[in-house]
């Protein structure tokens, strides 16, 4: 365990660092929330896919292996990732004020009582929640 106080910030930072180093994949210790975030990144087309791998000799816990997605000229499909709600400063919003990211071009990841979903899905479901992160 890397001993981070904010595993979601760690998740986003690992992706950011892997992109700046032009890696094909990035490994992240798994959690339910991080699996859901990987699913959303995949569904929204920001990554090429992901796998959850069982614990092994190298990793005592499950890991998520994310396959990063690049354009033909090696630009990442993800141009930005931002942690919105932090452990010291949680950010909850009602369905009516879910933020639009980059004028609707990006995706807000919201943790709701009905599970983790995109800002768009949460607006449609008329459910608010914690704004975990924004991706664009």
mmCIF file of N, CA and C in Angstrom:
data_model
loop_
_atom_site.group_PDB
_atom_site.id
_atom_site.type_symbol
_atom_site.label_atom_id
_atom_site.label_comp_id
_atom_site.label_asym_id
_atom_site.label_seq_id
_atom_site.Cartn_x
_atom_site.Cartn_y
_atom_site.Cartn_z
ATOM 1 N N UNK A 1 0.849 -1.192 0.000
ATOM 2 C CA UNK A 1 0.000 0.000 0.000
ATOM 3 C C UNK A 1 0.888 1.246 0.000
ATOM 4 N N UNK A 2 0.560 2.186 -0.840
ATOM 5 C CA UNK A 2 1.410 3.362 -0.935
ATOM 6 C C UNK A 2 1.132 4.357 0.179
ATOM 7 N N UNK A 3 0.094 4.110 0.971
ATOM 8 C CA UNK A 3 -0.174 4.953 2.123
ATOM 9 C C UNK A 3 -0.687 6.342 1.775
ATOM 10 N N UNK A 4 -1.409 6.460 0.661
ATOM 11 C CA UNK A 4 -1.940 7.778 0.315
ATOM 12 C C UNK A 4 -3.200 8.037 1.128
ATOM 13 N N UNK A 5 -3.417 9.300 1.466
ATOM 14 C CA UNK A 5 -4.608 9.653 2.218
ATOM 15 C C UNK A 5 -5.786 9.823 1.264
ATOM 16 N N UNK A 6 -5.506 10.054 0.005
ATOM 17 C CA UNK A 6 -6.573 10.256 -0.973
ATOM 18 C C UNK A 6 -6.357 9.327 -2.173
ATOM 19 N N UNK A 7 -6.916 8.121 -2.104
ATOM 20 C CA UNK A 7 -6.687 7.150 -3.181
ATOM 21 C C UNK A 7 -7.209 7.608 -4.545
ATOM 22 N N UNK A 8 -8.235 8.460 -4.555
ATOM 23 C CA UNK A 8 -8.759 8.934 -5.840
ATOM 24 C C UNK A 8 -7.785 9.920 -6.485
ATOM 25 N N UNK A 9 -7.202 10.799 -5.666
ATOM 26 C CA UNK A 9 -6.182 11.710 -6.197
ATOM 27 C C UNK A 9 -5.003 10.894 -6.725
ATOM 28 N N UNK A 10 -4.668 9.811 -6.023
ATOM 29 C CA UNK A 10 -3.586 8.920 -6.449
ATOM 30 C C UNK A 10 -3.927 8.283 -7.806
ATOM 31 N N UNK A 11 -5.168 7.819 -7.944
ATOM 32 C CA UNK A 11 -5.667 7.219 -9.189
ATOM 33 C C UNK A 11 -5.487 8.210 -10.352
ATOM 34 N N UNK A 12 -5.946 9.450 -10.139
ATOM 35 C CA UNK A 12 -5.857 10.468 -11.196
ATOM 36 C C UNK A 12 -4.407 10.823 -11.500
ATOM 37 N N UNK A 13 -3.578 10.929 -10.460
ATOM 38 C CA UNK A 13 -2.172 11.281 -10.643
ATOM 39 C C UNK A 13 -1.433 10.190 -11.411
ATOM 40 N N UNK A 14 -1.716 8.924 -11.083
ATOM 41 C CA UNK A 14 -1.063 7.834 -11.801
ATOM 42 C C UNK A 14 -1.404 7.868 -13.285
ATOM 43 N N UNK A 15 -2.663 8.168 -13.611
ATOM 44 C CA UNK A 15 -3.064 8.255 -15.021
ATOM 45 C C UNK A 15 -2.355 9.442 -15.676
ATOM 46 N N UNK A 16 -2.382 10.596 -14.987
ATOM 47 C CA UNK A 16 -1.728 11.798 -15.506
ATOM 48 C C UNK A 16 -0.245 11.547 -15.779
ATOM 49 N N UNK A 17 0.436 10.916 -14.815
ATOM 50 C CA UNK A 17 1.867 10.653 -14.973
ATOM 51 C C UNK A 17 2.138 9.678 -16.107
ATOM 52 N N UNK A 18 1.301 8.639 -16.218
ATOM 53 C CA UNK A 18 1.481 7.647 -17.281
ATOM 54 C C UNK A 18 1.303 8.303 -18.649
ATOM 55 N N UNK A 19 0.358 9.229 -18.742
ATOM 56 C CA UNK A 19 0.131 9.933 -20.008
ATOM 57 C C UNK A 19 1.333 10.821 -20.333
ATOM 58 N N UNK A 20 1.832 11.554 -19.337
ATOM 59 C CA UNK A 20 2.953 12.451 -19.642
ATOM 60 C C UNK A 20 4.206 11.661 -20.001
ATOM 61 N N UNK A 21 4.291 10.418 -19.529
ATOM 62 C CA UNK A 21 5.432 9.567 -19.890
ATOM 63 C C UNK A 21 5.105 8.699 -21.104
ATOM 64 N N UNK A 22 3.917 8.904 -21.689
ATOM 65 C CA UNK A 22 3.463 8.174 -22.882
ATOM 66 C C UNK A 22 3.449 6.655 -22.690
ATOM 67 N N UNK A 23 3.090 6.194 -21.499
ATOM 68 C CA UNK A 23 2.974 4.751 -21.257
ATOM 69 C C UNK A 23 1.712 4.210 -21.928
ATOM 70 N N UNK A 24 1.757 2.922 -22.263
ATOM 71 C CA UNK A 24 0.582 2.269 -22.855
ATOM 72 C C UNK A 24 -0.432 1.895 -21.779
ATOM 73 N N UNK A 25 0.084 1.457 -20.613
ATOM 74 C CA UNK A 25 -0.803 1.022 -19.537
ATOM 75 C C UNK A 25 -0.360 1.648 -18.220
ATOM 76 N N UNK A 26 -1.269 1.633 -17.264
ATOM 77 C CA UNK A 26 -0.942 2.101 -15.924
ATOM 78 C C UNK A 26 -1.635 1.171 -14.932
ATOM 79 N N UNK A 27 -0.907 0.802 -13.874
ATOM 80 C CA UNK A 27 -1.469 -0.083 -12.850
ATOM 81 C C UNK A 27 -1.828 0.736 -11.625
ATOM 82 N N UNK A 28 -3.017 0.463 -11.090
ATOM 83 C CA UNK A 28 -3.527 1.217 -9.948
ATOM 84 C C UNK A 28 -4.137 0.229 -8.962
ATOM 85 N N UNK A 29 -3.825 0.364 -7.670
ATOM 86 C CA UNK A 29 -4.472 -0.526 -6.691
ATOM 87 C C UNK A 29 -5.994 -0.379 -6.800
ATOM 88 N N UNK A 30 -6.702 -1.497 -6.798
ATOM 89 C CA UNK A 30 -8.139 -1.461 -7.058
ATOM 90 C C UNK A 30 -8.963 -1.142 -5.815
ATOM 91 N N UNK A 31 -10.089 -0.492 -6.044
ATOM 92 C CA UNK A 31 -11.128 -0.336 -5.032
ATOM 93 C C UNK A 31 -12.424 -0.274 -5.830
ATOM 94 N N UNK A 32 -13.529 -0.387 -5.139
ATOM 95 C CA UNK A 32 -14.815 -0.365 -5.841
ATOM 96 C C UNK A 32 -14.987 0.959 -6.602
ATOM 97 N N UNK A 33 -14.700 2.074 -5.926
ATOM 98 C CA UNK A 33 -14.861 3.383 -6.562
ATOM 99 C C UNK A 33 -13.929 3.524 -7.771
ATOM 100 N N UNK A 34 -12.672 3.073 -7.609
ATOM 101 C CA UNK A 34 -11.727 3.198 -8.729
ATOM 102 C C UNK A 34 -12.132 2.314 -9.902
ATOM 103 N N UNK A 35 -12.700 1.130 -9.612
ATOM 104 C CA UNK A 35 -13.217 0.279 -10.706
ATOM 105 C C UNK A 35 -14.328 0.999 -11.456
ATOM 106 N N UNK A 36 -15.211 1.646 -10.696
ATOM 107 C CA UNK A 36 -16.320 2.380 -11.317
ATOM 108 C C UNK A 36 -15.795 3.559 -12.142
ATOM 109 N N UNK A 37 -14.776 4.238 -11.627
ATOM 110 C CA UNK A 37 -14.195 5.358 -12.382
ATOM 111 C C UNK A 37 -13.555 4.859 -13.671
ATOM 112 N N UNK A 38 -12.865 3.719 -13.600
ATOM 113 C CA UNK A 38 -12.261 3.136 -14.805
ATOM 114 C C UNK A 38 -13.353 2.771 -15.808
ATOM 115 N N UNK A 39 -14.472 2.232 -15.297
ATOM 116 C CA UNK A 39 -15.595 1.868 -16.182
ATOM 117 C C UNK A 39 -16.112 3.110 -16.912
ATOM 118 N N UNK A 40 -16.267 4.208 -16.177
ATOM 119 C CA UNK A 40 -16.763 5.444 -16.804
ATOM 120 C C UNK A 40 -15.763 5.973 -17.829
ATOM 121 N N UNK A 41 -14.476 5.971 -17.488
ATOM 122 C CA UNK A 41 -13.455 6.436 -18.440
ATOM 123 C C UNK A 41 -13.515 5.598 -19.714
ATOM 124 N N UNK A 42 -13.753 4.291 -19.539
ATOM 125 C CA UNK A 42 -13.843 3.374 -20.675
ATOM 126 C C UNK A 42 -15.099 3.676 -21.505
ATOM 127 N N UNK A 43 -16.245 3.767 -20.833
ATOM 128 C CA UNK A 43 -17.514 4.022 -21.531
ATOM 129 C C UNK A 43 -17.497 5.357 -22.259
ATOM 130 N N UNK A 44 -16.826 6.343 -21.673
ATOM 131 C CA UNK A 44 -16.793 7.674 -22.276
ATOM 132 C C UNK A 44 -15.703 7.803 -23.342
ATOM 133 N N UNK A 45 -14.939 6.729 -23.556
ATOM 134 C CA UNK A 45 -13.942 6.737 -24.615
ATOM 135 C C UNK A 45 -12.624 7.407 -24.264
ATOM 136 N N UNK A 46 -12.370 7.634 -22.971
ATOM 137 C CA UNK A 46 -11.110 8.276 -22.572
ATOM 138 C C UNK A 46 -9.953 7.293 -22.500
ATOM 139 N N UNK A 47 -10.267 6.002 -22.319
ATOM 140 C CA UNK A 47 -9.211 4.987 -22.256
ATOM 141 C C UNK A 47 -9.541 3.856 -23.225
ATOM 142 N N UNK A 48 -8.538 3.045 -23.547
ATOM 143 C CA UNK A 48 -8.732 1.954 -24.501
ATOM 144 C C UNK A 48 -9.331 0.718 -23.826
ATOM 145 N N UNK A 49 -9.429 0.750 -22.503
ATOM 146 C CA UNK A 49 -9.997 -0.377 -21.775
ATOM 147 C C UNK A 49 -9.271 -0.579 -20.467
ATOM 148 N N UNK A 50 -9.767 -1.524 -19.671
ATOM 149 C CA UNK A 50 -9.117 -1.808 -18.394
ATOM 150 C C UNK A 50 -9.410 -3.237 -17.984
ATOM 151 N N UNK A 51 -8.562 -3.784 -17.139
ATOM 152 C CA UNK A 51 -8.762 -5.113 -16.577
ATOM 153 C C UNK A 51 -8.538 -5.017 -15.085
ATOM 154 N N UNK A 52 -9.296 -5.829 -14.346
ATOM 155 C CA UNK A 52 -9.042 -5.925 -12.915
ATOM 156 C C UNK A 52 -8.337 -7.254 -12.709
ATOM 157 N N UNK A 53 -7.131 -7.195 -12.158
ATOM 158 C CA UNK A 53 -6.337 -8.408 -11.995
ATOM 159 C C UNK A 53 -6.327 -8.841 -10.540
ATOM 160 N N UNK A 54 -6.446 -10.158 -10.315
ATOM 161 C CA UNK A 54 -6.483 -10.660 -8.938
ATOM 162 C C UNK A 54 -5.137 -10.467 -8.248
ATOM 163 N N UNK A 55 -5.150 -10.538 -6.925
ATOM 164 C CA UNK A 55 -3.883 -10.400 -6.177
ATOM 165 C C UNK A 55 -2.888 -11.468 -6.634
ATOM 166 N N UNK A 56 -1.604 -11.123 -6.633
ATOM 167 C CA UNK A 56 -0.563 -12.109 -6.956
ATOM 168 C C UNK A 56 0.669 -11.805 -6.106
ATOM 169 N N UNK A 57 1.768 -12.441 -6.420
ATOM 170 C CA UNK A 57 2.981 -12.259 -5.616
ATOM 171 C C UNK A 57 3.457 -10.805 -5.602
ATOM 172 N N UNK A 58 3.266 -10.105 -6.732
ATOM 173 C CA UNK A 58 3.722 -8.713 -6.814
ATOM 174 C C UNK A 58 2.751 -7.734 -6.163
ATOM 175 N N UNK A 59 1.468 -8.072 -6.195
ATOM 176 C CA UNK A 59 0.431 -7.163 -5.692
ATOM 177 C C UNK A 59 -0.447 -7.899 -4.690
ATOM 178 N N UNK A 60 -0.403 -7.480 -3.420
ATOM 179 C CA UNK A 60 -1.209 -8.174 -2.405
ATOM 180 C C UNK A 60 -2.711 -7.980 -2.619
ATOM 181 N N UNK A 61 -3.106 -6.884 -3.259
ATOM 182 C CA UNK A 61 -4.526 -6.645 -3.520
ATOM 183 C C UNK A 61 -4.791 -6.650 -5.013
ATOM 184 N N UNK A 62 -6.070 -6.533 -5.382
ATOM 185 C CA UNK A 62 -6.412 -6.445 -6.800
ATOM 186 C C UNK A 62 -5.809 -5.175 -7.390
ATOM 187 N N UNK A 63 -5.471 -5.245 -8.670
ATOM 188 C CA UNK A 63 -5.041 -4.018 -9.343
ATOM 189 C C UNK A 63 -5.888 -3.811 -10.589
ATOM 190 N N UNK A 64 -6.034 -2.554 -10.945
ATOM 191 C CA UNK A 64 -6.719 -2.197 -12.183
ATOM 192 C C UNK A 64 -5.611 -1.847 -13.168
ATOM 193 N N UNK A 65 -5.595 -2.515 -14.313
ATOM 194 C CA UNK A 65 -4.639 -2.153 -15.360
ATOM 195 C C UNK A 65 -5.426 -1.399 -16.431
ATOM 196 N N UNK A 66 -5.110 -0.117 -16.578
ATOM 197 C CA UNK A 66 -5.810 0.730 -17.538
ATOM 198 C C UNK A 66 -4.969 0.849 -18.803
ATOM 199 N N UNK A 67 -5.600 0.591 -19.945
ATOM 200 C CA UNK A 67 -4.932 0.765 -21.233
ATOM 201 C C UNK A 67 -5.243 2.178 -21.725
ATOM 202 N N UNK A 68 -4.208 2.991 -21.799
ATOM 203 C CA UNK A 68 -4.396 4.382 -22.198
ATOM 204 C C UNK A 68 -4.636 4.487 -23.696
ATOM 205 N N UNK A 69 -5.327 5.535 -24.068
ATOM 206 C CA UNK A 69 -5.719 5.699 -25.462
ATOM 207 C C UNK A 69 -5.056 6.948 -26.025
ATOM 208 N N UNK A 70 -4.442 6.799 -27.178
ATOM 209 C CA UNK A 70 -3.771 7.929 -27.825
ATOM 210 C C UNK A 70 -4.261 8.060 -29.257
ATOM 211 N N UNK A 71 -4.156 9.281 -29.796
ATOM 212 C CA UNK A 71 -4.470 9.494 -31.204
ATOM 213 C C UNK A 71 -3.272 9.024 -32.030
ATOM 214 N N UNK A 72 -3.411 9.027 -33.344
ATOM 215 C CA UNK A 72 -2.328 8.589 -34.218
ATOM 216 C C UNK A 72 -1.067 9.421 -34.009
ATOM 217 N N UNK A 73 -1.239 10.703 -33.663
ATOM 218 C CA UNK A 73 -0.050 11.534 -33.436
ATOM 219 C C UNK A 73 0.354 11.543 -31.954
ATOM 220 N N UNK A 74 -0.016 10.470 -31.244
ATOM 221 C CA UNK A 74 0.411 10.218 -29.864
ATOM 222 C C UNK A 74 -0.095 11.245 -28.862
ATOM 223 N N UNK A 75 -1.224 11.851 -29.137
ATOM 224 C CA UNK A 75 -1.834 12.710 -28.126
ATOM 225 C C UNK A 75 -2.825 11.870 -27.338
ATOM 226 N N UNK A 76 -2.854 12.081 -26.032
ATOM 227 C CA UNK A 76 -3.743 11.300 -25.187
ATOM 228 C C UNK A 76 -5.194 11.689 -25.409
ATOM 229 N N UNK A 77 -6.093 10.703 -25.258
ATOM 230 C CA UNK A 77 -7.521 10.985 -25.334
ATOM 231 C C UNK A 77 -7.948 11.820 -24.122
ATOM 232 N N UNK A 78 -7.164 11.746 -23.049
ATOM 233 C CA UNK A 78 -7.440 12.541 -21.848
ATOM 234 C C UNK A 78 -6.537 13.767 -21.878
ATOM 235 N N UNK A 79 -7.134 14.963 -21.901
ATOM 236 C CA UNK A 79 -6.291 16.155 -21.852
ATOM 237 C C UNK A 79 -6.199 16.693 -20.437
ATOM 238 N N UNK A 80 -7.163 16.358 -19.590
ATOM 239 C CA UNK A 80 -7.095 16.826 -18.213
ATOM 240 C C UNK A 80 -7.904 15.964 -17.269
ATOM 241 N N UNK A 81 -7.428 15.879 -16.037
ATOM 242 C CA UNK A 81 -8.111 15.155 -14.968
ATOM 243 C C UNK A 81 -8.036 16.048 -13.748
ATOM 244 N N UNK A 82 -9.160 16.219 -13.055
ATOM 245 C CA UNK A 82 -9.102 17.054 -11.863
ATOM 246 C C UNK A 82 -9.929 16.449 -10.742
ATOM 247 N N UNK A 83 -9.342 16.392 -9.568
ATOM 248 C CA UNK A 83 -10.054 15.936 -8.382
ATOM 249 C C UNK A 83 -10.905 17.108 -7.931
ATOM 250 N N UNK A 84 -12.197 16.919 -7.749
ATOM 251 C CA UNK A 84 -13.052 18.027 -7.339
ATOM 252 C C UNK A 84 -13.307 17.963 -5.843
ATOM 253 N N UNK A 85 -13.938 16.890 -5.392
ATOM 254 C CA UNK A 85 -14.234 16.725 -3.980
ATOM 255 C C UNK A 85 -13.015 16.085 -3.326
ATOM 256 N N UNK A 86 -12.461 16.716 -2.311
ATOM 257 C CA UNK A 86 -11.283 16.154 -1.649
ATOM 258 C C UNK A 86 -11.642 15.769 -0.223
ATOM 259 N N UNK A 87 -10.834 14.880 0.384
ATOM 260 C CA UNK A 87 -11.154 14.458 1.760
ATOM 261 C C UNK A 87 -11.352 15.642 2.705
ATOM 262 N N UNK A 88 -10.562 16.695 2.532
ATOM 263 C CA UNK A 88 -10.690 17.849 3.412
ATOM 264 C C UNK A 88 -11.794 18.802 3.002
ATOM 265 N N UNK A 89 -12.279 18.644 1.793
ATOM 266 C CA UNK A 89 -13.284 19.566 1.279
ATOM 267 C C UNK A 89 -14.178 18.824 0.299
ATOM 268 N N UNK A 90 -15.185 18.164 0.841
ATOM 269 C CA UNK A 90 -16.099 17.391 0.005
ATOM 270 C C UNK A 90 -16.984 18.343 -0.779
ATOM 271 N N UNK A 91 -17.357 17.925 -1.969
ATOM 272 C CA UNK A 91 -18.214 18.779 -2.777
ATOM 273 C C UNK A 91 -19.437 17.991 -3.229
ATOM 274 N N UNK A 92 -20.574 18.283 -2.626
ATOM 275 C CA UNK A 92 -21.831 17.606 -2.975
ATOM 276 C C UNK A 92 -22.704 18.573 -3.752
ATOM 277 N N UNK A 93 -23.392 18.058 -4.737
ATOM 278 C CA UNK A 93 -24.268 18.923 -5.527
ATOM 279 C C UNK A 93 -25.621 18.242 -5.741
ATOM 280 N N UNK A 94 -26.693 19.039 -5.783
ATOM 281 C CA UNK A 94 -27.976 18.473 -6.193
ATOM 282 C C UNK A 94 -27.969 18.260 -7.708
ATOM 283 N N UNK A 95 -28.882 17.432 -8.195
ATOM 284 C CA UNK A 95 -28.926 17.113 -9.624
ATOM 285 C C UNK A 95 -28.971 18.373 -10.486
ATOM 286 N N UNK A 96 -29.651 19.412 -9.994
ATOM 287 C CA UNK A 96 -29.836 20.628 -10.790
ATOM 288 C C UNK A 96 -28.555 21.426 -10.993
ATOM 289 N N UNK A 97 -27.551 21.212 -10.138
ATOM 290 C CA UNK A 97 -26.330 22.015 -10.287
ATOM 291 C C UNK A 97 -25.090 21.176 -10.581
ATOM 292 N N UNK A 98 -25.291 19.991 -11.148
ATOM 293 C CA UNK A 98 -24.135 19.174 -11.527
ATOM 294 C C UNK A 98 -23.339 19.950 -12.576
ATOM 295 N N UNK A 99 -22.034 20.105 -12.341
ATOM 296 C CA UNK A 99 -21.252 20.947 -13.255
ATOM 297 C C UNK A 99 -21.120 20.338 -14.652
ATOM 298 N N UNK A 100 -21.135 21.228 -15.654
ATOM 299 C CA UNK A 100 -20.809 20.792 -17.015
ATOM 300 C C UNK A 100 -19.319 21.023 -17.160
ATOM 301 N N UNK A 101 -18.603 20.008 -17.628
ATOM 302 C CA UNK A 101 -17.148 20.103 -17.712
ATOM 303 C C UNK A 101 -16.753 20.558 -19.108
ATOM 304 N N UNK A 102 -15.928 21.583 -19.176
ATOM 305 C CA UNK A 102 -15.453 22.118 -20.457
ATOM 306 C C UNK A 102 -16.624 22.343 -21.422
ATOM 307 N N UNK A 103 -17.653 22.999 -20.922
ATOM 308 C CA UNK A 103 -18.807 23.311 -21.762
ATOM 309 C C UNK A 103 -19.523 22.082 -22.285
ATOM 310 N N UNK A 104 -19.494 21.007 -21.520
ATOM 311 C CA UNK A 104 -20.185 19.792 -21.945
ATOM 312 C C UNK A 104 -19.301 18.824 -22.714
ATOM 313 N N UNK A 105 -18.055 19.235 -23.003
ATOM 314 C CA UNK A 105 -17.163 18.346 -23.753
ATOM 315 C C UNK A 105 -16.488 17.333 -22.843
ATOM 316 N N UNK A 106 -16.400 17.675 -21.563
ATOM 317 C CA UNK A 106 -15.774 16.766 -20.609
ATOM 318 C C UNK A 106 -16.815 15.979 -19.834
ATOM 319 N N UNK A 107 -16.370 15.239 -18.847
ATOM 320 C CA UNK A 107 -17.248 14.389 -18.061
ATOM 321 C C UNK A 107 -16.998 14.618 -16.578
ATOM 322 N N UNK A 108 -18.088 14.824 -15.839
ATOM 323 C CA UNK A 108 -17.982 14.866 -14.384
ATOM 324 C C UNK A 108 -18.273 13.454 -13.884
ATOM 325 N N UNK A 109 -17.500 12.981 -12.925
ATOM 326 C CA UNK A 109 -17.759 11.671 -12.326
ATOM 327 C C UNK A 109 -18.389 11.922 -10.967
ATOM 328 N N UNK A 110 -19.613 11.432 -10.798
ATOM 329 C CA UNK A 110 -20.394 11.711 -9.595
ATOM 330 C C UNK A 110 -20.655 10.411 -8.845
ATOM 331 N N UNK A 111 -20.408 10.435 -7.534
ATOM 332 C CA UNK A 111 -20.748 9.291 -6.695
ATOM 333 C C UNK A 111 -22.110 9.577 -6.077
ATOM 334 N N UNK A 112 -23.125 8.806 -6.464
ATOM 335 C CA UNK A 112 -24.485 9.055 -5.995
ATOM 336 C C UNK A 112 -24.978 7.889 -5.149
ATOM 337 N N UNK A 113 -26.160 8.041 -4.601
ATOM 338 C CA UNK A 113 -26.759 6.963 -3.817
ATOM 339 C C UNK A 113 -27.096 5.780 -4.722
ATOM 340 N N UNK A 114 -27.136 6.018 -6.034
ATOM 341 C CA UNK A 114 -27.416 4.938 -6.977
ATOM 342 C C UNK A 114 -26.158 4.438 -7.672
ATOM 343 N N UNK A 115 -25.008 4.778 -7.095
ATOM 344 C CA UNK A 115 -23.759 4.314 -7.689
ATOM 345 C C UNK A 115 -23.009 5.438 -8.363
ATOM 346 N N UNK A 116 -21.880 5.087 -8.954
ATOM 347 C CA UNK A 116 -21.031 6.080 -9.602
ATOM 348 C C UNK A 116 -21.515 6.250 -11.037
ATOM 349 N N UNK A 117 -21.686 7.492 -11.455
ATOM 350 C CA UNK A 117 -22.158 7.751 -12.821
ATOM 351 C C UNK A 117 -21.594 9.061 -13.333
ATOM 352 N N UNK A 118 -21.810 9.296 -14.619
ATOM 353 C CA UNK A 118 -21.356 10.568 -15.185
ATOM 354 C C UNK A 118 -22.341 11.658 -14.776
ATOM 355 N N UNK A 119 -21.884 12.887 -14.870
ATOM 356 C CA UNK A 119 -22.749 14.021 -14.561
ATOM 357 C C UNK A 119 -23.992 13.992 -15.425
ATOM 358 N N UNK A 120 -23.829 13.615 -16.683
ATOM 359 C CA UNK A 120 -24.947 13.540 -17.626
ATOM 360 C C UNK A 120 -25.980 12.515 -17.149
ATOM 361 N N UNK A 121 -25.493 11.320 -16.767
ATOM 362 C CA UNK A 121 -26.402 10.269 -16.288
ATOM 363 C C UNK A 121 -27.106 10.700 -15.004
ATOM 364 N N UNK A 122 -26.349 11.369 -14.111
ATOM 365 C CA UNK A 122 -26.930 11.810 -12.844
ATOM 366 C C UNK A 122 -28.015 12.858 -13.090
ATOM 367 N N UNK A 123 -27.750 13.770 -14.051
ATOM 368 C CA UNK A 123 -28.779 14.775 -14.385
ATOM 369 C C UNK A 123 -30.030 14.086 -14.913
ATOM 370 N N UNK A 124 -29.837 13.101 -15.816
ATOM 371 C CA UNK A 124 -30.986 12.388 -16.381
ATOM 372 C C UNK A 124 -31.767 11.648 -15.301
ATOM 373 N N UNK A 125 -31.024 11.053 -14.343
ATOM 374 C CA UNK A 125 -31.667 10.285 -13.273
ATOM 375 C C UNK A 125 -32.197 11.213 -12.171
ATOM 376 N N UNK A 126 -31.940 12.535 -12.333
ATOM 377 C CA UNK A 126 -32.329 13.527 -11.345
ATOM 378 C C UNK A 126 -31.810 13.166 -9.955
ATOM 379 N N UNK A 127 -30.539 12.774 -9.903
ATOM 380 C CA UNK A 127 -29.929 12.413 -8.633
ATOM 381 C C UNK A 127 -28.623 13.191 -8.465
ATOM 382 N N UNK A 128 -28.447 13.777 -7.283
ATOM 383 C CA UNK A 128 -27.230 14.515 -6.993
ATOM 384 C C UNK A 128 -26.230 13.602 -6.293
ATOM 385 N N UNK A 129 -25.114 14.169 -5.878
ATOM 386 C CA UNK A 129 -24.129 13.358 -5.180
ATOM 387 C C UNK A 129 -22.825 14.105 -5.026
ATOM 388 N N UNK A 130 -21.765 13.346 -4.786
ATOM 389 C CA UNK A 130 -20.449 13.934 -4.588
ATOM 390 C C UNK A 130 -19.724 14.002 -5.924
ATOM 391 N N UNK A 131 -19.225 15.188 -6.273
ATOM 392 C CA UNK A 131 -18.475 15.347 -7.517
ATOM 393 C C UNK A 131 -17.052 14.839 -7.251
ATOM 394 N N UNK A 132 -16.769 13.626 -7.712
ATOM 395 C CA UNK A 132 -15.488 12.997 -7.414
ATOM 396 C C UNK A 132 -14.372 13.613 -8.255
ATOM 397 N N UNK A 133 -14.605 13.707 -9.561
ATOM 398 C CA UNK A 133 -13.558 14.204 -10.450
ATOM 399 C C UNK A 133 -14.157 14.705 -11.747
ATOM 400 N N UNK A 134 -13.344 15.413 -12.510
ATOM 401 C CA UNK A 134 -13.730 15.863 -13.846
ATOM 402 C C UNK A 134 -12.648 15.409 -14.819
ATOM 403 N N UNK A 135 -13.077 14.980 -15.993
ATOM 404 C CA UNK A 135 -12.163 14.514 -17.030
ATOM 405 C C UNK A 135 -12.505 15.246 -18.323
ATOM 406 N N UNK A 136 -11.477 15.627 -19.065
ATOM 407 C CA UNK A 136 -11.719 16.218 -20.384
ATOM 408 C C UNK A 136 -10.580 15.938 -21.299
#
